[in-house]
mmCIF file of C-alpha atoms in Angstrom:
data_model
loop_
_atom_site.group_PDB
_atom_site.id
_atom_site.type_symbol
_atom_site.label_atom_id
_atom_site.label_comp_id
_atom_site.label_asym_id
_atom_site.label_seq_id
_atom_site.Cartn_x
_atom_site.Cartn_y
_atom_site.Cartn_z
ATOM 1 C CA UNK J 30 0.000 0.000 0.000
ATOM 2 C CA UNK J 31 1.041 3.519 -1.086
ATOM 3 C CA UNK J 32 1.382 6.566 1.858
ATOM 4 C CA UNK J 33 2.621 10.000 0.663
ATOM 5 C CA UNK J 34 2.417 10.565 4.926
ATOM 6 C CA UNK J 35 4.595 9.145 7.529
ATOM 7 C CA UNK J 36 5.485 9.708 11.399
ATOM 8 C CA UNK J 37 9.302 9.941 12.318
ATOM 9 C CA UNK J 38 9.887 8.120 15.789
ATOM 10 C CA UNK J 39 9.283 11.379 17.527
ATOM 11 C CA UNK J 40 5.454 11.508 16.309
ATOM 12 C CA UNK J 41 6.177 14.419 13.895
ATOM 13 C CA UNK J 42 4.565 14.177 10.293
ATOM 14 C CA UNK J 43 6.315 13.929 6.952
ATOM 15 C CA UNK J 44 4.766 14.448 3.579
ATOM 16 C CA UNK J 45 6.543 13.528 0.099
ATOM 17 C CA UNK J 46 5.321 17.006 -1.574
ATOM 18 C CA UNK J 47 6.953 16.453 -4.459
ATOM 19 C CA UNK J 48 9.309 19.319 -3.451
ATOM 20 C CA UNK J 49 12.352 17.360 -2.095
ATOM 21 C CA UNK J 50 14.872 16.088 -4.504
ATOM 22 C CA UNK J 51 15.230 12.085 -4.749
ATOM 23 C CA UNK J 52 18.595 12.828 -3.527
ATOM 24 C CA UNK J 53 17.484 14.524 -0.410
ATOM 25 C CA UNK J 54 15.310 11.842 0.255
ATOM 26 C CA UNK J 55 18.010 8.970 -0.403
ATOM 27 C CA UNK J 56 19.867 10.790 2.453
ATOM 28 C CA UNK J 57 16.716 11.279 4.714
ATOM 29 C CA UNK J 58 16.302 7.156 4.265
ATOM 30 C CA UNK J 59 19.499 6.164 5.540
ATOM 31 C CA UNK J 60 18.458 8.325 8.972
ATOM 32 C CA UNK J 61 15.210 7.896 9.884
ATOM 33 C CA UNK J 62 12.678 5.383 10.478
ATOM 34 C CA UNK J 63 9.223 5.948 9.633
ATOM 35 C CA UNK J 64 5.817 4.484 10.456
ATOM 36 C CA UNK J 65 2.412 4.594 9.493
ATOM 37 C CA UNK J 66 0.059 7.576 10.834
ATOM 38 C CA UNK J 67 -2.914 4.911 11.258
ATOM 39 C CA UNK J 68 -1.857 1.794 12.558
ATOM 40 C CA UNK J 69 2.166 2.631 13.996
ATOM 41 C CA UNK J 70 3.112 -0.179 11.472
ATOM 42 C CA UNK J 71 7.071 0.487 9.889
ATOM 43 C CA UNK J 72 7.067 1.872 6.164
ATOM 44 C CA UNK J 73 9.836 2.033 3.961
ATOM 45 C CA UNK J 74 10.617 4.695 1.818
ATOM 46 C CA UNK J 75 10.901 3.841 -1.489
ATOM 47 C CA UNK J 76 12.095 5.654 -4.452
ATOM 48 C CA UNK J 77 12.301 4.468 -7.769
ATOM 49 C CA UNK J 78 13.628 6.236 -11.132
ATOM 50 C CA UNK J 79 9.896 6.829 -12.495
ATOM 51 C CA UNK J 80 7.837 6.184 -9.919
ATOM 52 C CA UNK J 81 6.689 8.110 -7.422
ATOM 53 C CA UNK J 82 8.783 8.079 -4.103
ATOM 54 C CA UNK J 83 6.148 6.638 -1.927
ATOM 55 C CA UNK J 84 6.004 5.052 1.628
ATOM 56 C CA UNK J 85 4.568 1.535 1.709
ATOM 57 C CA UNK J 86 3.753 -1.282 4.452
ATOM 58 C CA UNK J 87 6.249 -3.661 5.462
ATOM 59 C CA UNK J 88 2.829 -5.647 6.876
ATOM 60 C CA UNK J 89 -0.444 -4.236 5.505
ATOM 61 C CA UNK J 90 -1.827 -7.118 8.538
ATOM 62 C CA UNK J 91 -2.769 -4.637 11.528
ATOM 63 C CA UNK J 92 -3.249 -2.006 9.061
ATOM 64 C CA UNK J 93 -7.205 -0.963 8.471
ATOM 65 C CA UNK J 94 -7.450 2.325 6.638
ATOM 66 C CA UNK J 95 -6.873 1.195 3.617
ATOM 67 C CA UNK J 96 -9.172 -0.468 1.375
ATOM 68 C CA UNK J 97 -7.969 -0.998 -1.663
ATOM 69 C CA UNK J 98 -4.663 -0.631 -3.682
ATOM 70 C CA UNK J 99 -2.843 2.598 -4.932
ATOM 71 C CA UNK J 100 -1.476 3.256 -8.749
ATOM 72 C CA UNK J 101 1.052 5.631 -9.506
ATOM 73 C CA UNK J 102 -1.734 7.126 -11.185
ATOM 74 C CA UNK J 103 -3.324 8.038 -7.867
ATOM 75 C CA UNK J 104 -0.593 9.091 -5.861
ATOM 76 C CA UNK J 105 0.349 11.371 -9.045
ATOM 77 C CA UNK J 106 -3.224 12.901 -8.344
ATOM 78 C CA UNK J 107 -3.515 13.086 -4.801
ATOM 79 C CA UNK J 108 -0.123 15.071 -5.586
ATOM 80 C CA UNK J 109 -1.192 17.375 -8.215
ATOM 81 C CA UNK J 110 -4.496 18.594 -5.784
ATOM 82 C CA UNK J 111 -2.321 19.156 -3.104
ATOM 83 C CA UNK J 112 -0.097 21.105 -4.703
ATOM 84 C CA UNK J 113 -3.077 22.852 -6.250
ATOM 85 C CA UNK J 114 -4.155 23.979 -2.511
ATOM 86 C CA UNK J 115 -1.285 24.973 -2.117
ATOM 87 C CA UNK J 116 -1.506 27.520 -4.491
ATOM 88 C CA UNK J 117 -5.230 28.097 -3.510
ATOM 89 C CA UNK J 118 -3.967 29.232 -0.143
ATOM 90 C CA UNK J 119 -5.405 26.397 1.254
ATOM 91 C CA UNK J 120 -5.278 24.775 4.543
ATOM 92 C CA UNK J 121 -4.694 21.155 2.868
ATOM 93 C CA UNK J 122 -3.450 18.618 4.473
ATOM 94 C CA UNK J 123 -2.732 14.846 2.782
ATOM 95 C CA UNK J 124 -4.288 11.505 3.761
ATOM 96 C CA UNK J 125 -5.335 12.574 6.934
ATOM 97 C CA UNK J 126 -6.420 9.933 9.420
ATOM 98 C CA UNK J 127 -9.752 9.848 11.305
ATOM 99 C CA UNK J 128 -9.318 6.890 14.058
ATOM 100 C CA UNK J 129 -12.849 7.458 14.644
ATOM 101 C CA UNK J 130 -14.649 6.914 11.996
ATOM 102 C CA UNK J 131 -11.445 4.655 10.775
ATOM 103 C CA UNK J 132 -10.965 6.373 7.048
ATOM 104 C CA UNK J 133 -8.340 8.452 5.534
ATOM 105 C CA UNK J 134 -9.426 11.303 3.601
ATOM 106 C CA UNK J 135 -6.893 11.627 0.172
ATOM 107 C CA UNK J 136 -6.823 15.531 0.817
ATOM 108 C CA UNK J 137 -8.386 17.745 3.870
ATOM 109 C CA UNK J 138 -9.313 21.617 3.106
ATOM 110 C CA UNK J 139 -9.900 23.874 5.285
ATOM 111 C CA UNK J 140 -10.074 21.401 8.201
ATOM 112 C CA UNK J 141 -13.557 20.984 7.274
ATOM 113 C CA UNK J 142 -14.069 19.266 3.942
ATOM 114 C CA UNK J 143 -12.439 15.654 2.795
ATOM 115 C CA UNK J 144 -11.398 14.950 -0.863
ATOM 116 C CA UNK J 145 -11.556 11.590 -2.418
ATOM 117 C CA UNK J 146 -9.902 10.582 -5.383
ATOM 118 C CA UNK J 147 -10.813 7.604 -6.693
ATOM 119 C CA UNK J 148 -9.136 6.092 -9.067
ATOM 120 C CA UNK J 149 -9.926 2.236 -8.787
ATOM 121 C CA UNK J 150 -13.559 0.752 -8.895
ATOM 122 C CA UNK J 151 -15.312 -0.076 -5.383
ATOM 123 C CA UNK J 152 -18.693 -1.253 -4.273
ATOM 124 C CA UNK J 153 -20.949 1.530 -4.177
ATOM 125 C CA UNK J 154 -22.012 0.360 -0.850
ATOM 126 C CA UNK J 155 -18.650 1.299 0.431
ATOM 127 C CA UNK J 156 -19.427 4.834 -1.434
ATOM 128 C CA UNK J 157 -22.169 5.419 0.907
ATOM 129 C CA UNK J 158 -20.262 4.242 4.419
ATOM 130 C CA UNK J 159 -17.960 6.571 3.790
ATOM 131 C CA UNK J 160 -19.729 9.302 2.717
ATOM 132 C CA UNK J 161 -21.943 8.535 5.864
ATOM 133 C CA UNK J 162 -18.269 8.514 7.956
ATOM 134 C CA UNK J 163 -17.614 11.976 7.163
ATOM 135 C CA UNK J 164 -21.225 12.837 7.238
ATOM 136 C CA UNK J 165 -20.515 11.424 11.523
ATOM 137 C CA UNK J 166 -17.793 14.114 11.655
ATOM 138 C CA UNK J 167 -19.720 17.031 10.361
ATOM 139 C CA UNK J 168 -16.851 16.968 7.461
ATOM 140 C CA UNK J 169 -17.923 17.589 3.624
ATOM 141 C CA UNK J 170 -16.921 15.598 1.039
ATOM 142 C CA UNK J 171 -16.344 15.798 -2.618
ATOM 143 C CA UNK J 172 -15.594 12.863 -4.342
ATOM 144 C CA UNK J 173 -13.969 13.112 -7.631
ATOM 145 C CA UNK J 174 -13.422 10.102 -10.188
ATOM 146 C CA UNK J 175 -9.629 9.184 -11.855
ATOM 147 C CA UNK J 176 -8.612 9.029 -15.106
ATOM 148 C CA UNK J 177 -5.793 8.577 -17.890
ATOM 149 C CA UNK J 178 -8.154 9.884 -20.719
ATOM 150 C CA UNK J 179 -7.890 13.040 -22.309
ATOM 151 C CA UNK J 180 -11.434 13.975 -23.047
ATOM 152 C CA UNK J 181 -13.183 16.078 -25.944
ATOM 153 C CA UNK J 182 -15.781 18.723 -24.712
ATOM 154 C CA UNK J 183 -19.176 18.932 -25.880
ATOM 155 C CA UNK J 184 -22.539 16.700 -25.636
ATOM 156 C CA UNK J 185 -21.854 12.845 -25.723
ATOM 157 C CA UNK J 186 -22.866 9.475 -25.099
ATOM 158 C CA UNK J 187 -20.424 8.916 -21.934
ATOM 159 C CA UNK J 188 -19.354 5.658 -19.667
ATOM 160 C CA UNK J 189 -20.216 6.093 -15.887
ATOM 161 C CA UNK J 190 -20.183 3.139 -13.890
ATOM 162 C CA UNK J 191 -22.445 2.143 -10.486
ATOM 163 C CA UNK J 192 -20.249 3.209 -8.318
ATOM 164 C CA UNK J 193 -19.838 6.418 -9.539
ATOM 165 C CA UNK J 194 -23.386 7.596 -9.444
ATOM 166 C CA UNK J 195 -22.493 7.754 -5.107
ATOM 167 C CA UNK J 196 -20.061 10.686 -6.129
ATOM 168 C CA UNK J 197 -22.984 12.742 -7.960
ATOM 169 C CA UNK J 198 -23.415 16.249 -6.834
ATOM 170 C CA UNK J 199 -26.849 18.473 -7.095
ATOM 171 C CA UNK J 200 -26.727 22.423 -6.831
ATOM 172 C CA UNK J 201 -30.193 23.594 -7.122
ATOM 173 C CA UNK J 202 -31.904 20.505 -8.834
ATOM 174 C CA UNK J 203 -28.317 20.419 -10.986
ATOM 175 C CA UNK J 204 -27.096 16.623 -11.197
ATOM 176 C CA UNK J 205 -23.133 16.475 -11.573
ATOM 177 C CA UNK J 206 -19.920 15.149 -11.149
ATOM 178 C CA UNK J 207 -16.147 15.686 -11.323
ATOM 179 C CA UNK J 208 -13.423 13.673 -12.884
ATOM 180 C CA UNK J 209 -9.799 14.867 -12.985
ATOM 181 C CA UNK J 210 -7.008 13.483 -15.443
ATOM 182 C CA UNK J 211 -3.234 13.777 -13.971
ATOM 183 C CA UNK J 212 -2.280 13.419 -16.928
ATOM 184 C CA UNK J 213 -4.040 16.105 -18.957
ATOM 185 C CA UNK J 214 -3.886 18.058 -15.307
ATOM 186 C CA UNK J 215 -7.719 18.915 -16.136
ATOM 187 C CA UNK J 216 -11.111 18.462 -14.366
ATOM 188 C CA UNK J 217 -14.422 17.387 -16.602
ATOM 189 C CA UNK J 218 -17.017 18.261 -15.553
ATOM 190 C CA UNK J 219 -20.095 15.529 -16.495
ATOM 191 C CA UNK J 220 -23.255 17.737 -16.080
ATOM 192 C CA UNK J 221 -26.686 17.480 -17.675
ATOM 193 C CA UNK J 222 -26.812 13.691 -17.703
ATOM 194 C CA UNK J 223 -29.486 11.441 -19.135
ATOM 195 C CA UNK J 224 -29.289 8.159 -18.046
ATOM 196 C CA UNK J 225 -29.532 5.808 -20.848
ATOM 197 C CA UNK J 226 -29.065 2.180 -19.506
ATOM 198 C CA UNK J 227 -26.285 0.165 -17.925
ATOM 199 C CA UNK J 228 -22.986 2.324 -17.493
ATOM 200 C CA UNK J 229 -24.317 4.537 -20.647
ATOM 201 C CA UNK J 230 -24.914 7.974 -20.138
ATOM 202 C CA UNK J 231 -25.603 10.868 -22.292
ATOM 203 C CA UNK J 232 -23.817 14.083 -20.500
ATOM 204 C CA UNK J 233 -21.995 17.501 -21.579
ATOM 205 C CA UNK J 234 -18.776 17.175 -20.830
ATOM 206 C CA UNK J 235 -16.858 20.604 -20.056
ATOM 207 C CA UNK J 236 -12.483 20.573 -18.928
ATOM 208 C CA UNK J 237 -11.118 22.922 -17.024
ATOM 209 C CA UNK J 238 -7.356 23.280 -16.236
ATOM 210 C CA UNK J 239 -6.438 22.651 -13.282
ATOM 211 C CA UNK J 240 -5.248 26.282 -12.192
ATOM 212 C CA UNK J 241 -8.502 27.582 -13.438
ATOM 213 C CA UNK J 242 -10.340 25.531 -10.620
ATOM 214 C CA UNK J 243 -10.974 27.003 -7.481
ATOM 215 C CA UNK J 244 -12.394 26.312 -3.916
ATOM 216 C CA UNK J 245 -14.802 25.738 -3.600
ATOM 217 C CA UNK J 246 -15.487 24.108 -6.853
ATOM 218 C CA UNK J 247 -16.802 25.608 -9.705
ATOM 219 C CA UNK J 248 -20.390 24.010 -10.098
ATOM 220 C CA UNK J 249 -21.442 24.084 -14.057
ATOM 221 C CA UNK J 250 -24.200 26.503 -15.593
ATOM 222 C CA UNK J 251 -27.919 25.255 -16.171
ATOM 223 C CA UNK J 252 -28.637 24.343 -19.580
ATOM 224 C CA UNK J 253 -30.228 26.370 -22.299
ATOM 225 C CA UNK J 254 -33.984 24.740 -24.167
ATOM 226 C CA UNK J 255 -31.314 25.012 -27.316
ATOM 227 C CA UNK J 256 -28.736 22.467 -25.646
ATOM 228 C CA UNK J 257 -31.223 20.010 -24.227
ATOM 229 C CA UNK J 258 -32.227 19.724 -28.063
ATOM 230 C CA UNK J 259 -28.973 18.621 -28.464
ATOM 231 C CA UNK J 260 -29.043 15.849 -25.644
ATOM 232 C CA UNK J 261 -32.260 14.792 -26.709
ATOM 233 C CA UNK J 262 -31.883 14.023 -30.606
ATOM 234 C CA UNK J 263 -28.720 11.749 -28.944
ATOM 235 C CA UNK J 264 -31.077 10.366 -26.319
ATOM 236 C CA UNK J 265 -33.487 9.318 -29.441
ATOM 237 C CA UNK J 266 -30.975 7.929 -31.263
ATOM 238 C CA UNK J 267 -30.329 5.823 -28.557
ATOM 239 C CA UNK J 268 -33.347 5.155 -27.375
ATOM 240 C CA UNK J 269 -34.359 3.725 -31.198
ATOM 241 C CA UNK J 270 -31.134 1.811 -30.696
ATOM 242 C CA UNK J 271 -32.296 0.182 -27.668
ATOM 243 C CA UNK J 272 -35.930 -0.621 -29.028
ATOM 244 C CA UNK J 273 -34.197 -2.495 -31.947
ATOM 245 C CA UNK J 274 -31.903 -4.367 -29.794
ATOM 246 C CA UNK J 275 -34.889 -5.464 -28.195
ATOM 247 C CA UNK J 276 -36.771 -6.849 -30.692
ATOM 248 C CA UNK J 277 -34.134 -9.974 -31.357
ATOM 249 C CA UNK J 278 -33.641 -11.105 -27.534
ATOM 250 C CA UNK J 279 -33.877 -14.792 -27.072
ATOM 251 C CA UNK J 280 -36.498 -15.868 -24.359
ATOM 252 C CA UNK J 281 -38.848 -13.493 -25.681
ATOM 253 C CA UNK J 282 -41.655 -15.036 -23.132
ATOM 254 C CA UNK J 283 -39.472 -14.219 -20.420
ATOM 255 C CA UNK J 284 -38.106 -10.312 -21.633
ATOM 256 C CA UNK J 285 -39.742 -7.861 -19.556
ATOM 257 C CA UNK J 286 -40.314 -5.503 -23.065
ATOM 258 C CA UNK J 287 -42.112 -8.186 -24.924
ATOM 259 C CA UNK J 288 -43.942 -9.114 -21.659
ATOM 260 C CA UNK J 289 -45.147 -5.701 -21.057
ATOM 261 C CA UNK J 290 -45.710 -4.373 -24.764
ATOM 262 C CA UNK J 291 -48.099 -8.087 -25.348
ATOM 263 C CA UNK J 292 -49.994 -6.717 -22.391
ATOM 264 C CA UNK J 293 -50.340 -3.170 -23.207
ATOM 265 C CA UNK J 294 -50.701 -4.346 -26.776
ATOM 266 C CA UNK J 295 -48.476 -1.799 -28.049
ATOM 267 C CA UNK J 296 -46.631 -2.086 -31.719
ATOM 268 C CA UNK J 297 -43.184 -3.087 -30.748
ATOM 269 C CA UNK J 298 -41.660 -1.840 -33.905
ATOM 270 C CA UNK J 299 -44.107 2.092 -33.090
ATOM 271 C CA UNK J 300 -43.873 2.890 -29.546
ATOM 272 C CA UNK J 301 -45.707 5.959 -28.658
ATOM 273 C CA UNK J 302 -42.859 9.015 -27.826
ATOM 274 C CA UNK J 303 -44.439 8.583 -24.570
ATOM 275 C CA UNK J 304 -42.566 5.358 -23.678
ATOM 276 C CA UNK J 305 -38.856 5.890 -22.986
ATOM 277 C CA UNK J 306 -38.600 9.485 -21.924
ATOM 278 C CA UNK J 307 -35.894 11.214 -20.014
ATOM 279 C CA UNK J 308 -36.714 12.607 -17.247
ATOM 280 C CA UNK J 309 -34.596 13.713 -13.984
ATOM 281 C CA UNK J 310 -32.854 10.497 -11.956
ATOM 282 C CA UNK J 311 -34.132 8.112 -14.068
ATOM 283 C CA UNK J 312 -31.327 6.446 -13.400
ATOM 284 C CA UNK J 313 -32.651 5.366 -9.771
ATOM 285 C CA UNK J 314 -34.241 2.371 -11.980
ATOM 286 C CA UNK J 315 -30.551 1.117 -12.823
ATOM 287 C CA UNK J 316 -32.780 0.173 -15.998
ATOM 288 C CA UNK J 317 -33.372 1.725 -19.436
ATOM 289 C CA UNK J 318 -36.361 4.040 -19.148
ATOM 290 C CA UNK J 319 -38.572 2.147 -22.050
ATOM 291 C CA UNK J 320 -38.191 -0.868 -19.621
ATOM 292 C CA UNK J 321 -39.397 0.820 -16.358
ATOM 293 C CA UNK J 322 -42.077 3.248 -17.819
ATOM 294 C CA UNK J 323 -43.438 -0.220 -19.632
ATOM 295 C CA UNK J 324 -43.725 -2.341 -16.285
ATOM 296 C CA UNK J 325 -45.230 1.006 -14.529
ATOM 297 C CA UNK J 326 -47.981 1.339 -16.976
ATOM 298 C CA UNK J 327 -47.938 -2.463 -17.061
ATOM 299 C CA UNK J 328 -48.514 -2.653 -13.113
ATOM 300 C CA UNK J 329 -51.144 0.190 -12.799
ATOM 301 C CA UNK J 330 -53.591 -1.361 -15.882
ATOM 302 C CA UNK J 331 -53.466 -4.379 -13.869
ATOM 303 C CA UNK J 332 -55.108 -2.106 -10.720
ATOM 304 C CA UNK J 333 -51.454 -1.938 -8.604
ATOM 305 C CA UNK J 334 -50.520 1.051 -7.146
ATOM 306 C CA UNK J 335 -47.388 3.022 -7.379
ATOM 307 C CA UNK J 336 -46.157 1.687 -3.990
ATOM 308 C CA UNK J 337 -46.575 -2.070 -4.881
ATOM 309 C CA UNK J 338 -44.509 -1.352 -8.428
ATOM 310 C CA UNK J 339 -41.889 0.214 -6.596
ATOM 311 C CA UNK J 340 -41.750 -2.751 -4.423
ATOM 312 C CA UNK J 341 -41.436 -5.240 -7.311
ATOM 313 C CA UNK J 342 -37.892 -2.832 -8.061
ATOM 314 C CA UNK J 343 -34.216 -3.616 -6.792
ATOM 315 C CA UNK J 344 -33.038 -0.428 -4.857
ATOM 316 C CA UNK J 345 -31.117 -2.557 -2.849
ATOM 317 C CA UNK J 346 -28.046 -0.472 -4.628
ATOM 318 C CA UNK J 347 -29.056 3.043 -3.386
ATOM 319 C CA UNK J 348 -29.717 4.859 -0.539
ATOM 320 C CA UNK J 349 -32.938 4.957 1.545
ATOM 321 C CA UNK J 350 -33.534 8.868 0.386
ATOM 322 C CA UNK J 351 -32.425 8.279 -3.502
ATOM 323 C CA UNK J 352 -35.393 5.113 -2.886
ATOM 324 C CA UNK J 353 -38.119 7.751 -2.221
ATOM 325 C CA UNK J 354 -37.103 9.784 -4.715
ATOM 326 C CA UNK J 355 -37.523 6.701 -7.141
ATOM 327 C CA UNK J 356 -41.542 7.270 -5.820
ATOM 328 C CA UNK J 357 -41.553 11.244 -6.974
ATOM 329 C CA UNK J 358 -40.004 10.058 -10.416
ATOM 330 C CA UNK J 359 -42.941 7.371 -11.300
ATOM 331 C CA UNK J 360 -45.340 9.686 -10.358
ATOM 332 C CA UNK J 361 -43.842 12.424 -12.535
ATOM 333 C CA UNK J 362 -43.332 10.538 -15.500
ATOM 334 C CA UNK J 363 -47.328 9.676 -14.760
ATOM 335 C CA UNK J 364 -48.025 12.742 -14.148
ATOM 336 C CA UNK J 365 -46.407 13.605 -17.669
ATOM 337 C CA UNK J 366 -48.265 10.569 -18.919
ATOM 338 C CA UNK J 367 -51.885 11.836 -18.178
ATOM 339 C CA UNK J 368 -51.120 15.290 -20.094
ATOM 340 C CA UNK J 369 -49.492 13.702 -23.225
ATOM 341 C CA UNK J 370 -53.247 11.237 -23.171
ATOM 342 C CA UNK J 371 -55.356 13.694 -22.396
ATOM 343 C CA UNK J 372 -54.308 16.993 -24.793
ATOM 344 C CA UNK J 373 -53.285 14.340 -27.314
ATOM 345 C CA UNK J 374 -49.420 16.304 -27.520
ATOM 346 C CA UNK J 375 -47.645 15.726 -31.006
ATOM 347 C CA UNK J 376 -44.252 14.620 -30.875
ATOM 348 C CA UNK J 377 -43.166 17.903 -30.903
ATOM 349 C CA UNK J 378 -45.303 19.141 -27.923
ATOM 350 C CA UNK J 379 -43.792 16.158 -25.774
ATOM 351 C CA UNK J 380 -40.247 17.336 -26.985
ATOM 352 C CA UNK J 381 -41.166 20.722 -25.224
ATOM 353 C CA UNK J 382 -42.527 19.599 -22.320
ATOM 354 C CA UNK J 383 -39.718 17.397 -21.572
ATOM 355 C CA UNK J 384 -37.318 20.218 -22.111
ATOM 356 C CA UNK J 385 -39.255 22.656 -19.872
ATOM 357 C CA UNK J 386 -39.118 20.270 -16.735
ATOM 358 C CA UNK J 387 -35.013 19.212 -17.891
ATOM 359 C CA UNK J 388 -34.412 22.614 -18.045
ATOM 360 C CA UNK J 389 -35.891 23.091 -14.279
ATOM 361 C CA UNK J 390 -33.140 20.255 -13.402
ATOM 362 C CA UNK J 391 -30.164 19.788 -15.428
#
């Protein structure tokens, strides 16, 4: 396990900044012992020609604030933000301990908010506890995703997995969240996202250097009726995508779209616009949105209420509050459903009403 912290003997703290030579720090080796803020455990200094010098474990055994392994990648990260505080005028501080809640936060600011940079995949469930850890300690926390990519701006069908939905961010109905590249030294933002099924997302994706970011972080603007009219003609494409992908599943008696269109009897290959919408945290379904609006319209002509659908659902993934919120979005897209029936809405009039309540929220 990587540290970019140590104690010396004496208790006193020593961070690899970046700013000591690997000479200095050859020299520093051969004089002092160091050990592990969390668990007191000896780490050696190592220093390589390319890597990062880096303190790791001799015995990761009796050591529990880790849970799960470090790349260069990371450490290079964790680096770069720090050193970005630094310039911030920042009271940062690096992989700072909390015995009691028994996490280490990647970066501290201000004494009040944690950072964490994650750069390898975890179970979302382990999102959430610590999230809830900090939550304990009255601490913030701002969780931003890793990555070697070098991204384009601009509207585009975009890969976010489980997990990463626990680091989303909302400013005033705003759904968000931040990924930084050490080695383009840029934050993208992912803003504006339309959940299309699986890991695929449709989001606008907007860079920003990394000494144009500032604390705290910049949060992105709401979109325009003229950009969601981008987002949407990519949400249709995909959306006809998925329909036809449908159509040629094997089991067909057992496919919960040929199940649901027999008993709505709706033409498979001439869904009404109706079916398949997006609409604000659709994603809570962790399904494509033909799929769930299908079983909801499904479950109420056969007389069950909202609550009973919603119990038929797996939200064993998210939180209790994101669950309830699951119960506002079925009665919205109903909701939506009764106007589009009753002032039999065009195509076009569905296109604008969907924009008018995105634009409210992305």
């Amino acid at each position: 396990m990587h540290l970019l912290v140590a104690r010396f003997a004496d208790g006193r703290l020593y961070t690899l900044s970046g700013k000591a030579s690997r000479d200095t720090l050859k020299k520093l080796r051969t004089e002092m012992n160091f050990y592990c803020p969390s668990c007191g455990g000896e780490v050696r200094l190592r220093i390589g020609d390319i890597t990062i010098p880096h303190f790791a474990h001799l015995s990761l055994a009796l050591c529990a604030s880790f849970s799960e392994p470090e790349s260069q990648q990371h450490l290079e990260g964790k680096l770069l933000l720090k050193q970005w505080a630094d310039t911030q005028q920042l009271d940062s501080r690096l992989e700072t301990y909390f015995p009691a809640i028994r996490q280490r936060a990647d970066l501290l600011l201000q004494q009040k908010t944690a950072i964490e940079f994650q750069f390898s995949p975890i179970p979302f469930s382990e999102v959430l506890r610590r999230s809830a850890g900090y939550d304990s300690l009255d601490l913030a926390v701002h969780w931003i995703s890793g990555t070697t990519a070098v991204l384009n701006d601009g509207i585009q069908v975009v890969k976010i997995k489980h997990y990463e939905t626990g680091f989303f961010e909302r400013v005033d109905n705003l759904l968000y969240f931040r990924v930084f590249s050490p080695t383009a030294r840029r934050f993208y933002y992912f803003s504006h996202l339309i959940h299309v099924s699986g890991t695929k997302w449709i989001a606008n994706v907007t860079s920003l250097p990394l000494d144009r970011q500032h604390f705290p972080f910049l949060v992105p603007s709401k979109l325009s009726l003229h950009e969601f009219q981008k987002l949407l003609r990519l949400y249709k494409e995909e959306r006809h995508r998925f329909i036809r992908s449908q159509v040629h599943v094997r089991r067909k008696y057992q496919d919960p779209f040929w199940l649901c269109t027999y008993e709505l009897q709706l033409d498979r290959d001439n869904l009404p616009p109706i079916i398949g919408i997006p609409l604000p945290d659709s994603y809570l379904f962790r399904k494509h949105a033909v799929i769930w609006q299908l079983q909801l319209l499904a479950a109420l002509q056969k007389g069950k209420s909202v609550e009973v659908f919603l119990k038929g659902q797996d939200f064993s993934k998210i939180s209790r509050g994101k669950a309830e919120a699951a119960d506002t979005l079925a009665r919205r897209y109903l909701a939506v459903y009764k106007r589009w029936h009753e002032e039999k809405m065009t195509a076009g009039e569905l296109d604008r009403l969907i924009g008018e309540i995105a634009c409210k929220s992305l």
